[in-house]
Coordinates of C-alpha atoms in Angstrom, one line a residue:
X1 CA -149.8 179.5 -90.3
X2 CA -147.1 178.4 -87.8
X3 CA -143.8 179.0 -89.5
X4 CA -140.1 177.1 -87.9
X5 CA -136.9 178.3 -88.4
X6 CA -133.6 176.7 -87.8
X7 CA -132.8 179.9 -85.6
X8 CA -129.3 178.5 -84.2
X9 CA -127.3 181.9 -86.0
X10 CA -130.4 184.6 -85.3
X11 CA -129.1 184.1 -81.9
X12 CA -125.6 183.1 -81.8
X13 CA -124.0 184.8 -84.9
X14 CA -123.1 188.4 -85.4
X15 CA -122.5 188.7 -88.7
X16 CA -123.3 187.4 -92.1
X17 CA -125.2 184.2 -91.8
X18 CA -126.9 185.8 -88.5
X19 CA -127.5 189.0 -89.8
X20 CA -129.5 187.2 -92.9
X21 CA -131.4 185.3 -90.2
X22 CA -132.3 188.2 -88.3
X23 CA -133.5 190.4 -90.6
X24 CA -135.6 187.8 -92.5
X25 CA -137.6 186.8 -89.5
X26 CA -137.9 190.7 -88.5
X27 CA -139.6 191.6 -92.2
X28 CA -141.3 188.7 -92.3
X29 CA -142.9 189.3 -88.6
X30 CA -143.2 192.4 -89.9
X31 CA -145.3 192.6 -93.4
X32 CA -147.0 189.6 -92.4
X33 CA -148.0 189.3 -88.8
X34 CA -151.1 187.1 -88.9
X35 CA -148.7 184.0 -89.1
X36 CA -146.6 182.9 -86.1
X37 CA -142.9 182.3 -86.6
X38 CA -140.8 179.9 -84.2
X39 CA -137.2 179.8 -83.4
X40 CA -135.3 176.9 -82.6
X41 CA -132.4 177.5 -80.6
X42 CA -130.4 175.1 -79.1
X43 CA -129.0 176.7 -76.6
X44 CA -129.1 180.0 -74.3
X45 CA -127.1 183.0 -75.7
X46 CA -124.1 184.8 -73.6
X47 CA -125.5 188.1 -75.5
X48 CA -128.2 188.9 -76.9
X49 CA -128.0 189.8 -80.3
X50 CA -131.5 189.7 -81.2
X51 CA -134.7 190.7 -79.5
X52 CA -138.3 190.6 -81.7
X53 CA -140.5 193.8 -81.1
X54 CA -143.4 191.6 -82.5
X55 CA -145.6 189.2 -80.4
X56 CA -145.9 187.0 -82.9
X57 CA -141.8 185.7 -83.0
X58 CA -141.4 182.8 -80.4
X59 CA -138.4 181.5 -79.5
X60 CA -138.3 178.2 -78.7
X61 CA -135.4 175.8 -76.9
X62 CA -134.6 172.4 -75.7
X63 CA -137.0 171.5 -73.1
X64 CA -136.0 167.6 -72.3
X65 CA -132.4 167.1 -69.9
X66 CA -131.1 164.6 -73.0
X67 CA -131.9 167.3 -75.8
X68 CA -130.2 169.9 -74.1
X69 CA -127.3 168.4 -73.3
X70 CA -127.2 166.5 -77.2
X71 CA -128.0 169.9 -78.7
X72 CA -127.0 169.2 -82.6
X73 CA -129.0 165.8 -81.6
X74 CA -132.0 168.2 -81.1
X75 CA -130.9 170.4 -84.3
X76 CA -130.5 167.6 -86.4
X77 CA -133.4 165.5 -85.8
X78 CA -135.4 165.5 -82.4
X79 CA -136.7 169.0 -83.5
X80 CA -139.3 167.4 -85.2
X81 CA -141.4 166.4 -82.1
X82 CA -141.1 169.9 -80.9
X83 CA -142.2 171.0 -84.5
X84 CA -145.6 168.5 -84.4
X85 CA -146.3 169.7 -80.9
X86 CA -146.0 173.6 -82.3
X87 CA -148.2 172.5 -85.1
X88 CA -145.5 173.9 -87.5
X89 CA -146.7 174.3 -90.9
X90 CA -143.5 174.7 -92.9
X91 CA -139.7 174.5 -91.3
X92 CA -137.1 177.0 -93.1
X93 CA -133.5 176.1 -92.5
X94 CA -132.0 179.3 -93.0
X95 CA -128.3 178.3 -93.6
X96 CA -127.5 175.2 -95.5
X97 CA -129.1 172.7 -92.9
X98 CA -132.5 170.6 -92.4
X99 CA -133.3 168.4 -89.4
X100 CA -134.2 164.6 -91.0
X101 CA -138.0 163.3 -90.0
X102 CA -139.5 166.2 -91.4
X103 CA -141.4 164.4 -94.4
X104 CA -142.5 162.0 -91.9
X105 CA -144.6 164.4 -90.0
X106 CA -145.9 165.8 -93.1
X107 CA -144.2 169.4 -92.5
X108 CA -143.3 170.8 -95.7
X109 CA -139.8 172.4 -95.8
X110 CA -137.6 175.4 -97.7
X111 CA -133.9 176.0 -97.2
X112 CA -131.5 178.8 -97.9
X113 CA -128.2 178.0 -99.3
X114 CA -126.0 180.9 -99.7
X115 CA -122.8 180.0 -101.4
X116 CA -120.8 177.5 -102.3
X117 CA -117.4 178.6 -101.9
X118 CA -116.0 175.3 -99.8
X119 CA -116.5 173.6 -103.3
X120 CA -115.5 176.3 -105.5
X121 CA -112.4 177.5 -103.4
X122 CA -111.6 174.7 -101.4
X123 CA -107.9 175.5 -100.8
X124 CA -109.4 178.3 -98.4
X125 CA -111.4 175.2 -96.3
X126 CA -109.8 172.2 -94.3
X127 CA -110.8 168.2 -95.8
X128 CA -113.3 168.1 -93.1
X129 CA -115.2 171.3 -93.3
X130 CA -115.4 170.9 -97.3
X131 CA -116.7 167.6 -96.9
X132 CA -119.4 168.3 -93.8
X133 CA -120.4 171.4 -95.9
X134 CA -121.5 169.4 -98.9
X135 CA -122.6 166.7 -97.2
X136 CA -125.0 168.7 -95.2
X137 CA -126.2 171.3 -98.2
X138 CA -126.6 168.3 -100.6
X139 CA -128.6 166.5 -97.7
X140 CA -131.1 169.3 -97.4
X141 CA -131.3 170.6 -101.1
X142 CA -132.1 167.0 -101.9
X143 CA -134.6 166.8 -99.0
X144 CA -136.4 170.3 -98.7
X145 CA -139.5 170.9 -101.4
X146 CA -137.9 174.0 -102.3
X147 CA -134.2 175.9 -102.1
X148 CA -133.4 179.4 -101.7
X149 CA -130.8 180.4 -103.3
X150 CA -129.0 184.0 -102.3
X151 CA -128.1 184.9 -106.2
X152 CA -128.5 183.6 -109.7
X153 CA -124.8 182.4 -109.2
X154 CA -125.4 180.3 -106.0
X155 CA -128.5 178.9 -108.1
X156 CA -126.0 178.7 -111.1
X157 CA -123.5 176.5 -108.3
X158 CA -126.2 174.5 -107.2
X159 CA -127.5 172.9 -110.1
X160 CA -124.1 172.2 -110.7
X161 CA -122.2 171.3 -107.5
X162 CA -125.4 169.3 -105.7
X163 CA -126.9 168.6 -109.2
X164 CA -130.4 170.0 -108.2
X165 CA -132.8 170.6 -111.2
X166 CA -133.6 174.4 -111.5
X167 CA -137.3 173.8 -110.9
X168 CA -137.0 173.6 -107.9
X169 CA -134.5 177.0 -106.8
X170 CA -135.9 180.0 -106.3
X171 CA -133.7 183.3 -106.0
X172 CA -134.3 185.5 -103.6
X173 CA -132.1 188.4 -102.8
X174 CA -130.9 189.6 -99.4
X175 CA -131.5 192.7 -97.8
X176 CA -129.8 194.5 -95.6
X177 CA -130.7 196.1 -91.9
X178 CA -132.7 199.2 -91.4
X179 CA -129.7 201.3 -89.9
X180 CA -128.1 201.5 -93.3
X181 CA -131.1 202.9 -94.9
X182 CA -131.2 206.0 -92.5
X183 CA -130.0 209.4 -93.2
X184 CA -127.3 210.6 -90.3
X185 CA -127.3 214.5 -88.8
X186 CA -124.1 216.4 -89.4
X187 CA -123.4 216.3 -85.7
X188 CA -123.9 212.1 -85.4
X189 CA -121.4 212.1 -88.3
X190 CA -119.2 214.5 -87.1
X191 CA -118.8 212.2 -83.6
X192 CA -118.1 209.1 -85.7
X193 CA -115.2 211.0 -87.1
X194 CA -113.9 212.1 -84.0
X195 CA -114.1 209.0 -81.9
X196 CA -112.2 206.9 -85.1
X197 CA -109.9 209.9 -86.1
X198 CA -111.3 209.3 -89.4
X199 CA -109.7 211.2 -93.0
X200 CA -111.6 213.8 -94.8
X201 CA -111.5 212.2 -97.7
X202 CA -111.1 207.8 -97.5
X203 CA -112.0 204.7 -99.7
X204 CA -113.7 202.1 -97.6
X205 CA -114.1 198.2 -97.4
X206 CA -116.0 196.3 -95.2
X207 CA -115.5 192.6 -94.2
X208 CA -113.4 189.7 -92.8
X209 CA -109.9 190.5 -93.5
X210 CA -109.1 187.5 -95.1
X211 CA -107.5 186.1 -98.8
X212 CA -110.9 185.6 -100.7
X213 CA -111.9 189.1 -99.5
X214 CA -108.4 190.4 -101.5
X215 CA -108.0 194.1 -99.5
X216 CA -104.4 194.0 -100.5
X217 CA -105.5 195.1 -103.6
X218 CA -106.9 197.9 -102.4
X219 CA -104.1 198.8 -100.3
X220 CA -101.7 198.2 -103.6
X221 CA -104.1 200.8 -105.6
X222 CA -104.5 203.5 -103.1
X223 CA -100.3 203.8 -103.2
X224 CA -100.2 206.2 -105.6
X225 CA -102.8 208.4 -104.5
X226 CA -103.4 210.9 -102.0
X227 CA -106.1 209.2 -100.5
X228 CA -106.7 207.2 -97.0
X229 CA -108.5 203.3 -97.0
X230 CA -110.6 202.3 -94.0
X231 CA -110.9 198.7 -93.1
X232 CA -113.1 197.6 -91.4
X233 CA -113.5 193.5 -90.6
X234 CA -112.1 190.9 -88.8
X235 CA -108.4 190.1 -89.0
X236 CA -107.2 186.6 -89.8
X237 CA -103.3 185.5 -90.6
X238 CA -104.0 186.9 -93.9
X239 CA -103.8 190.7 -92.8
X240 CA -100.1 189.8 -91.6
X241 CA -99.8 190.3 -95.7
X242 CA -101.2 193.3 -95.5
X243 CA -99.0 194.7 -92.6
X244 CA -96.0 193.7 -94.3
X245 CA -97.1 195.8 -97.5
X246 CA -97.7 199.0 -95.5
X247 CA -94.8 198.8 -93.5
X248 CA -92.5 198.3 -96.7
X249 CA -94.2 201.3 -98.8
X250 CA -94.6 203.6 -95.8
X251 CA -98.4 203.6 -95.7
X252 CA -99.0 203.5 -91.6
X253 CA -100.6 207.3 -91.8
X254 CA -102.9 206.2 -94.4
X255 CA -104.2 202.9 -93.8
X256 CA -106.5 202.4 -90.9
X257 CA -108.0 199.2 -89.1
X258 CA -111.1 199.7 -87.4
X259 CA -113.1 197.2 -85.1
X260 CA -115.4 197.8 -82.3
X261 CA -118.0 199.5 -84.4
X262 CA -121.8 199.5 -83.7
X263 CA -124.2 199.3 -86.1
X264 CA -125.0 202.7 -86.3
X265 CA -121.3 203.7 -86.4
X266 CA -120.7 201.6 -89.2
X267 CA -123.8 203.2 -91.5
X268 CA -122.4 206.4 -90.5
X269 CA -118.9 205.6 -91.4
X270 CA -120.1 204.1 -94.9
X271 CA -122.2 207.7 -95.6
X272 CA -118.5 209.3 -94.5
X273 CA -116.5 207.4 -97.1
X274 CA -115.9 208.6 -100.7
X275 CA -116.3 205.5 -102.2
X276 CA -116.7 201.6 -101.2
X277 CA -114.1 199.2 -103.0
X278 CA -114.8 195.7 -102.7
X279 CA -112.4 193.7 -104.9
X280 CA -113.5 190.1 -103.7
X281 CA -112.8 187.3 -105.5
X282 CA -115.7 185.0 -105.3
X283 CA -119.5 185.7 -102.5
X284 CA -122.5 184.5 -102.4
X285 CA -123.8 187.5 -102.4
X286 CA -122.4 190.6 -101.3
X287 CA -123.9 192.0 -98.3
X288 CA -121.7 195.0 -98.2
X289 CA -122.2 196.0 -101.2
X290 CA -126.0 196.2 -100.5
X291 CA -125.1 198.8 -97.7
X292 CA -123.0 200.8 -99.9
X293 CA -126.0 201.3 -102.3
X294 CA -128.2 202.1 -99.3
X295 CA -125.4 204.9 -97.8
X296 CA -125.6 206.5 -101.4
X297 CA -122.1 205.9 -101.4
X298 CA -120.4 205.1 -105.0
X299 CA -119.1 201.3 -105.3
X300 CA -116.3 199.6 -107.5
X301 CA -116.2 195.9 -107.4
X302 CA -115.2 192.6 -109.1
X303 CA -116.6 192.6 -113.1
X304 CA -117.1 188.4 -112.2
X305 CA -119.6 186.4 -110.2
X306 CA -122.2 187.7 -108.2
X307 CA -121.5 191.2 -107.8
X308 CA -123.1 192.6 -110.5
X309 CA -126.5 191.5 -109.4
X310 CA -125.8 193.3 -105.9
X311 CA -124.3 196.2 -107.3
X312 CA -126.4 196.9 -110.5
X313 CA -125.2 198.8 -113.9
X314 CA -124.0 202.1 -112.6
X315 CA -121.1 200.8 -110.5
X316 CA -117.9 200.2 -111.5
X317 CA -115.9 197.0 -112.0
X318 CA -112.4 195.5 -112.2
X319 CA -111.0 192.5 -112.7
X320 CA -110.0 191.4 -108.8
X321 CA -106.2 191.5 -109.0
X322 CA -106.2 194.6 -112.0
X323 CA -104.1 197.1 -109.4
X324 CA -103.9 199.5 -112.0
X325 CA -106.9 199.7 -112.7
X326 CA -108.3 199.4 -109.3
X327 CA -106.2 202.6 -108.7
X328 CA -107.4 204.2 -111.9
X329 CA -111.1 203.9 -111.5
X330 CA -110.9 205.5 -107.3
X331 CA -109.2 208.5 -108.9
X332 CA -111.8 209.1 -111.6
X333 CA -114.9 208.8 -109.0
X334 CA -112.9 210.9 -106.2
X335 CA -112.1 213.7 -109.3
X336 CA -115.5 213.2 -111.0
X337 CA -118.0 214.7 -109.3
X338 CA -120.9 214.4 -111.6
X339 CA -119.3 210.2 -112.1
X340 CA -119.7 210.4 -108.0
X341 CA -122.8 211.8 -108.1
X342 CA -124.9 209.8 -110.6
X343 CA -123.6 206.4 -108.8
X344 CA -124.7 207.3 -105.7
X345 CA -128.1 208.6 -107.2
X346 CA -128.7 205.5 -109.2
X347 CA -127.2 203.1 -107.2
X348 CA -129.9 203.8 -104.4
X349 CA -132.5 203.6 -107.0
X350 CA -131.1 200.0 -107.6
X351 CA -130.9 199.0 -104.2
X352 CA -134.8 199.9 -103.5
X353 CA -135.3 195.5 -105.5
X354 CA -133.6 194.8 -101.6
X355 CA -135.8 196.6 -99.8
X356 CA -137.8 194.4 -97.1
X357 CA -141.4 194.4 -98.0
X358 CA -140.3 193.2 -101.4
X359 CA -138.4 190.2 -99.5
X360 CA -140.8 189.4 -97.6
X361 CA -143.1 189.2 -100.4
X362 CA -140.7 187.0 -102.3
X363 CA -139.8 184.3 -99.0
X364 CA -143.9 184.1 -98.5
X365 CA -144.5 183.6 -102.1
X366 CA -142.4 181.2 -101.7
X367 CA -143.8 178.9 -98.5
X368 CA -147.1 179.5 -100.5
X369 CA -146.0 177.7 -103.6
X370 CA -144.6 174.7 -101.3
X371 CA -148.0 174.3 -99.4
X372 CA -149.8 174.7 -102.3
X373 CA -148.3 171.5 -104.0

């Protein structure tokens, strides 16, 4: 079976959307390599940030003058030739989008919607990007034979925001890459902590540091404590807020910015930490969390949403804005070591449901149940 992907963030994304791109191709190349799997990019990368091991991943580009220099042209429709001359069984828009033709040509299609937020939160989205959003995600959940959602609460959103009937959603978690499953030597761990000066003893978060992501919280809990935070994301106008906060309660020497990190850096930095706060107030999922899990590292998160189904029943939750007991519930795990212990123990046993064979599984159980109508 020939299998298309809309492949635009595998290549040119280095975080969330990309990241969910990449690894899904990679397990599915992976755990089921007598299929073929192309990639439609629409353009050359400036670096590379993926590059398939298996000879069965093809990435595939503009070929005509007119379709490279009209690029979401190509994306949005003209694809389709290249999909009947690759003999494409099934196309999988992995982020919201499907090219228009495809039912024409007879190709079935699947697409992944992750969240929702423009339409939930949409004071955190300009008028134009709310309404391209939804215009695009309604367009191809109305159009593909079957939608992926992320969670049960980006199903939950899409029966209700784009009004389509749950028959035809099926959940199917993300993972989360290989590095963070790995176990790191005392002497890798050690050189992490010398080349970022970090604490003994720290609470981490990873992500964007922006208002939906709510670190300020954190920073608010940890005041009281005699404890260090780590963030680690990218900063938007929003960490001016948290700037502001530090240098008003005196926290410079304990609250640390990180950035430049590699993959491997990062996993090591999340098996350093004492515990992973993550106080969001709305995802689609909850990558982060996943990693956490994976790093055997104890989370607390937001009691609302998604995050329960990422972070399972031994974690603990808050409400998002609950300082107090945000600040309550890091001193209990960093003073209760048996607490500590049996959330990092079951919390990996939790996190095995994310584990790639069992996604791939899921995604070709799906394609299978499209072809097979």
């Amino acid at each position: 079976m020939n299998i298309g992907f809309e492949a635009k963030r595998v290549f040119h994304n280095k975080t969330g959307l990309g990241n969910y791109s990449r690894d899904l191709v990679r397990v599915l190349a992976t755990y089921f390599p007598e299929h073929h799997y192309f990639l439609y990019n629409p353009k050359k990368y400036k670096k590379t940030l993926f590059v398939s091991n298996n000879t069965n991943v093809f990435e595939k580009n503009p070929i005509s003058k007119f379709n490279q220099k009209f690029k979401n042209l190509w994306r949005q429709k003209t694809v389709v030739k290249d999909l009947v001359k690759d003999n494409v069984t099934i196309y999988h828009g992995l982020s919201g989008e499907l090219p228009s033709g495809l039912e024409k040509k007879a190709i079935k299609s699947v697409v992944t919607i992750h969240d929702l937020i423009f339409v939930r939160y949409p004071n955190l989205y300009s008028f134009f990007d709310r309404k391209i959003h939804f215009y695009k995600f309604k367009k191809a959940a109305e159009r593909a034979d079957l939608v992926i959602a992320i969670s049960e609460q980006t199903k939950k959103d899409i029966m209700t925001y784009l009004h389509i009937d749950a028959n035809k959603i099926r959940v199917v978690y993300q993972g989360c890459q290989d590095v963070f499953k790995r176990e790191y030597s005392d002497s890798e761990k050690q050189l992490v902590t010398q080349k970022f000066n970090l604490p003994e003893t720290f609470v981490l978060n990873v992500g964007t540091i922006e208002e939906r992501k709510n670190a300020l919280t954190i920073v608010k809990a940890i005041k009281n404590l005699e404890v260090h935070l780590v963030l680690i994301g990218k900063q938007t106008d929003y960490t001016e807020k948290i700037h502001q906060y530090i240098s008003e309660n005196k926290l410079e020497k304990r609250v640390h910015f990180l950035k430049g990190l590699t993959s491997e850096e990062l996993a090591i930095t999340y098996q350093l930490a004492s515990v992973f706060v993550y106080p969001s107030i709305f995802e689609g999922f909850g990558i982060p969390i996943i990693e956490a899990l994976y790093s055997k590292t104890p989370v607390i998160t937001n009691k609302t949403g998604v995050f329960s189904e990422a972070a399972g029943p031994n974690s603990l939750y808050i409400e998002p804005f609950d300082v107090e007991d945000l600040s309550t519930k890091i001193r209990k795990v960093l003073s209760d070591i048996s607490l500590s212990t049996k959330m990092k123990e079951e919390g990996l046993k939790f996190a095995q449901q994310f584990n790639d064979d069992v996604i791939a599984t899921n995604i070709m159980n799906c394609y299978q149940q499209v072809l097979s109508v």
